[in-house]
Short mmCIF file of C-alpha atoms in Angstrom, two decimals:
data_model
loop_
_atom_site.label_atom_id
_atom_site.label_comp_id
_atom_site.label_asym_id
_atom_site.label_seq_id
_atom_site.Cartn_x
_atom_site.Cartn_y
_atom_site.Cartn_z
CA ASP A 257 0.00 0.00 0.00
CA ALA A 258 1.28 3.47 -0.85
CA GLY A 259 0.05 4.98 2.38
CA VAL A 260 -1.73 8.31 2.63
CA ILE A 261 -0.86 10.51 -0.33
CA GLN A 262 -0.88 14.29 -0.15
CA SER A 263 -0.31 16.88 -2.83
CA PRO A 264 1.33 19.20 -3.32
CA ARG A 265 4.18 18.60 -0.89
CA HIS A 266 5.07 22.29 -0.92
CA GLU A 267 2.97 25.29 -1.81
CA VAL A 268 3.99 28.93 -1.87
CA THR A 269 1.32 31.47 -2.60
CA GLU A 270 0.53 35.09 -2.07
CA MET A 271 -1.93 36.49 0.40
CA GLY A 272 -5.45 36.52 -0.98
CA GLN A 273 -4.99 33.58 -3.32
CA GLU A 274 -7.00 30.38 -3.12
CA VAL A 275 -5.13 27.29 -1.97
CA THR A 276 -6.31 23.71 -2.42
CA LEU A 277 -4.63 20.82 -0.63
CA ARG A 278 -5.37 17.26 -1.67
CA CYS A 279 -5.39 13.93 0.08
CA LYS A 280 -5.84 10.32 -0.95
CA PRO A 281 -6.44 8.07 2.07
CA ILE A 282 -5.40 4.46 2.40
CA SER A 283 -7.75 2.25 0.44
CA GLY A 284 -10.44 0.76 2.67
CA HIS A 285 -10.12 3.34 5.43
CA ASP A 286 -13.39 5.00 6.34
CA TYR A 287 -12.06 7.85 8.47
CA LEU A 288 -10.14 10.83 7.14
CA PHE A 289 -8.58 13.60 9.22
CA TRP A 290 -7.07 17.00 8.42
CA TYR A 291 -4.51 18.44 10.86
CA ARG A 292 -2.48 21.61 10.91
CA GLN A 293 0.92 21.96 12.59
CA THR A 294 2.65 25.19 13.55
CA MET A 295 5.44 25.97 15.97
CA MET A 296 3.13 28.08 18.11
CA ARG A 297 0.08 25.81 18.31
CA GLY A 298 1.53 22.37 17.64
CA LEU A 299 -0.56 19.74 15.90
CA GLU A 300 -4.28 20.58 15.76
CA LEU A 301 -7.19 18.60 14.38
CA LEU A 302 -9.16 20.69 11.91
CA ILE A 303 -11.88 18.33 10.72
CA TYR A 304 -12.57 14.66 10.25
CA PHE A 305 -14.86 12.61 8.04
CA ASN A 306 -16.45 9.21 8.42
CA ASN A 307 -17.68 7.50 5.26
CA ASN A 308 -17.22 10.79 3.38
CA VAL A 309 -19.43 12.72 5.82
CA PRO A 310 -17.94 15.51 7.96
CA ILE A 311 -18.32 14.52 11.59
CA ASP A 312 -16.47 17.17 13.55
CA ASP A 313 -15.33 20.47 12.06
CA SER A 314 -14.94 22.31 15.34
CA GLY A 315 -11.24 22.79 14.69
CA MET A 316 -11.70 24.65 11.42
CA PRO A 317 -10.36 28.12 12.19
CA GLU A 318 -12.85 30.22 10.25
CA ASP A 319 -15.03 30.42 7.18
CA ARG A 320 -12.03 30.83 4.94
CA PHE A 321 -11.35 27.13 5.44
CA SER A 322 -13.48 24.42 3.86
CA ALA A 323 -13.03 20.70 3.41
CA LYS A 324 -14.78 18.22 1.18
CA MET A 325 -14.70 14.51 0.61
CA PRO A 326 -16.56 13.75 -2.63
CA ASN A 327 -15.69 10.05 -2.52
CA ALA A 328 -13.87 7.50 -0.40
CA SER A 329 -10.55 8.04 -2.12
CA PHE A 330 -10.21 11.80 -2.24
CA SER A 331 -10.48 14.84 -0.01
CA THR A 332 -9.61 18.50 -0.35
CA LEU A 333 -8.88 21.28 2.11
CA LYS A 334 -9.38 24.71 0.63
CA ILE A 335 -8.36 28.09 1.98
CA GLN A 336 -9.91 31.12 0.32
CA PRO A 337 -8.59 33.75 0.66
CA SER A 338 -5.27 32.67 2.16
CA GLU A 339 -3.45 34.78 4.76
CA PRO A 340 0.15 34.68 6.03
CA ARG A 341 -1.02 33.23 9.36
CA ASP A 342 -2.24 30.15 7.47
CA SER A 343 1.38 29.20 6.84
CA ALA A 344 1.83 25.75 8.37
CA VAL A 345 2.26 22.09 7.57
CA TYR A 346 -1.06 20.44 6.83
CA PHE A 347 -1.36 16.72 7.43
CA CYS A 348 -3.98 14.32 6.24
CA ALA A 349 -4.51 11.02 8.07
CA SER A 350 -6.80 8.05 7.63
CA SER A 351 -7.93 5.16 9.78
CA SER A 352 -10.18 2.14 9.71
CA GLY A 353 -13.20 2.05 11.96
CA THR A 354 -13.03 -1.72 12.03
CA ARG A 355 -9.89 -1.49 14.13
CA SER A 356 -11.06 -0.90 17.66
CA HIS A 357 -8.40 1.65 18.42
CA ASN A 358 -8.51 3.50 15.11
CA GLU A 359 -4.78 3.82 14.61
CA GLN A 360 -4.31 6.85 12.41
CA PHE A 361 -1.91 6.75 9.47
CA PHE A 362 -0.52 10.11 8.50
CA GLY A 363 0.58 11.40 5.14
CA PRO A 364 3.84 13.28 4.55
CA GLY A 365 2.15 16.66 4.84
CA THR A 366 1.89 19.78 2.69
CA ARG A 367 4.07 22.69 3.71
CA LEU A 368 2.14 25.87 2.93
CA THR A 369 3.76 29.28 2.84
CA VAL A 370 1.57 32.32 2.34
CA LEU A 371 3.54 35.47 1.53
CA ASP B 1482 -9.62 13.39 27.52
CA ALA B 1483 -7.09 13.49 30.35
CA LYS B 1484 -4.11 15.78 30.05
CA THR B 1485 -0.61 14.35 29.85
CA THR B 1486 2.74 15.74 30.99
CA GLN B 1487 6.04 14.86 29.35
CA PRO B 1488 9.54 16.28 29.67
CA PRO B 1489 10.18 18.72 26.80
CA SER B 1490 13.35 16.96 25.73
CA MET B 1491 15.81 14.22 26.56
CA ASP B 1492 18.93 12.59 25.17
CA CYS B 1493 19.50 8.87 24.87
CA ALA B 1494 22.60 6.86 24.06
CA GLU B 1495 22.57 4.84 20.87
CA GLY B 1496 22.23 1.13 21.55
CA ARG B 1497 20.89 1.64 25.05
CA ALA B 1498 17.29 1.42 26.19
CA ALA B 1499 15.43 4.71 26.10
CA ASN B 1500 12.80 5.23 28.81
CA LEU B 1501 10.29 7.96 28.00
CA PRO B 1502 8.06 9.01 30.90
CA CYS B 1503 4.51 10.34 30.78
CA ASN B 1504 2.28 11.51 33.61
CA HIS B 1505 -1.50 11.30 33.27
CA SER B 1506 -2.72 11.64 36.85
CA THR B 1507 -6.31 12.50 35.87
CA ILE B 1508 -6.80 9.50 33.60
CA SER B 1509 -10.24 7.88 33.74
CA GLY B 1510 -10.95 4.19 33.90
CA ASN B 1511 -12.02 3.98 30.26
CA GLU B 1512 -9.14 5.98 28.83
CA TYR B 1513 -6.28 4.36 26.99
CA VAL B 1514 -2.67 5.55 26.73
CA TYR B 1515 -1.40 6.00 23.18
CA TRP B 1516 2.06 6.82 21.92
CA TYR B 1517 2.88 8.39 18.58
CA ARG B 1518 6.13 9.80 17.32
CA GLN B 1519 7.03 12.32 14.66
CA ILE B 1520 10.34 12.16 12.91
CA HIS B 1521 11.51 15.45 11.48
CA SER B 1522 9.64 16.50 8.32
CA GLN B 1523 7.34 13.48 8.48
CA GLY B 1524 3.81 12.85 9.69
CA PRO B 1525 3.21 11.31 13.10
CA GLN B 1526 3.48 7.55 13.39
CA TYR B 1527 1.59 5.27 15.76
CA ILE B 1528 3.78 3.30 18.15
CA ILE B 1529 1.72 1.48 20.75
CA HIS B 1530 -1.24 1.78 23.11
CA GLY B 1531 -2.46 0.20 26.35
CA LEU B 1532 -5.12 0.32 29.04
CA LYS B 1533 -3.60 -1.11 32.19
CA ASN B 1534 -1.46 -4.08 31.24
CA ASN B 1535 2.04 -3.76 29.91
CA GLU B 1536 2.20 -4.02 26.14
CA THR B 1537 4.97 -4.86 23.71
CA ASN B 1538 5.24 -4.80 19.94
CA GLU B 1539 8.02 -4.72 17.39
CA MET B 1540 8.70 -1.06 18.03
CA ALA B 1541 8.49 -0.58 21.78
CA SER B 1542 7.18 -1.61 25.17
CA LEU B 1543 4.65 0.30 27.23
CA ILE B 1544 4.71 0.07 31.00
CA ILE B 1545 1.69 1.49 32.83
CA THR B 1546 1.79 1.88 36.60
CA GLU B 1547 -0.76 0.02 38.68
CA ASP B 1548 -2.64 3.21 39.55
CA ARG B 1549 -2.47 4.18 35.83
CA LYS B 1550 -1.35 7.70 36.68
CA SER B 1551 1.86 7.39 34.71
CA SER B 1552 3.47 5.30 32.02
CA THR B 1553 6.83 4.71 30.38
CA LEU B 1554 7.54 4.03 26.74
CA ILE B 1555 10.64 1.91 26.32
CA LEU B 1556 12.65 1.78 23.12
CA PRO B 1557 14.77 -1.32 23.83
CA HIS B 1558 17.79 -0.46 21.70
CA ALA B 1559 17.69 3.14 20.59
CA THR B 1560 19.07 3.94 17.15
CA LEU B 1561 19.77 7.28 15.50
CA ARG B 1562 16.57 6.81 13.50
CA ASP B 1563 14.58 6.93 16.74
CA THR B 1564 15.36 10.64 17.08
CA ALA B 1565 11.90 12.20 17.02
CA VAL B 1566 9.23 13.99 19.01
CA TYR B 1567 7.30 11.45 21.05
CA TYR B 1568 3.70 12.16 22.00
CA CYS B 1569 1.86 10.54 24.88
CA ILE B 1570 -1.91 10.82 24.39
CA VAL B 1571 -4.76 9.69 26.58
CA ARG B 1572 -8.16 9.12 25.06
CA VAL B 1573 -11.31 7.08 25.32
CA GLN B 1574 -11.51 4.10 22.98
CA GLY B 1575 -13.52 5.06 19.94
CA ASN B 1576 -12.86 8.77 20.35
CA ASN B 1577 -11.37 9.78 17.04
CA ARG B 1578 -9.83 12.99 18.29
CA LEU B 1579 -6.10 12.78 18.95
CA ALA B 1580 -4.99 15.65 21.20
CA PHE B 1581 -1.29 16.09 20.56
CA GLY B 1582 0.50 18.10 23.20
CA LYS B 1583 4.02 19.48 22.89
CA GLY B 1584 5.61 16.06 23.13
CA ASN B 1585 9.11 15.03 24.17
CA GLN B 1586 11.95 15.79 21.76
CA VAL B 1587 14.16 12.71 22.03
CA VAL B 1588 17.64 12.85 20.56
CA VAL B 1589 19.62 9.63 20.23
CA ILE B 1590 23.31 10.38 20.55
CA PRO B 1591 26.00 8.20 18.93
#
């Protein structure tokens, strides 16, 4: 298995631009998570899906952030418009609900820089 | 979920056992202890979890005290590739939220 795949690995954009981060979870996993990591705030859960349905989006910072999961093999996290304070590493993770302890498998992350 | 306390950093000698402590004095009876680690520039990686019995897998051993207020992750023979931030997390089984704290920056020294 290729593991969780994220793209792009690095993104540099200017303030005000739209940014779209992509994630392909591990095949067969029914949970998908989006995290953000910064030096100041550490690793934070933004939102997670179960069977393509958003379950908990309480960590989404504000309306500029949106996440979708149109099918079991693809999810996007969009920031519109982007701001410098959105600069961070964004991780996607997936897990299987059939495993009682829902071990989460993380992707390599997307490093976002907003100038 | 109960809060955990870890030292901010520690050094370990290559080839020796590394003992990583974690305090979770407010843990509830239905909360498990999980350990993840994050190697530089990578996503976090699951290591091990336990409820009250000691656990061992191919990566590490987890020792939980009888009162469950603290635990120790043991890397039996630390290698340079074990240099990472180690996170001790307490959560209820089935709770999908992982609350990562600041973790313990472990450096394995040759």
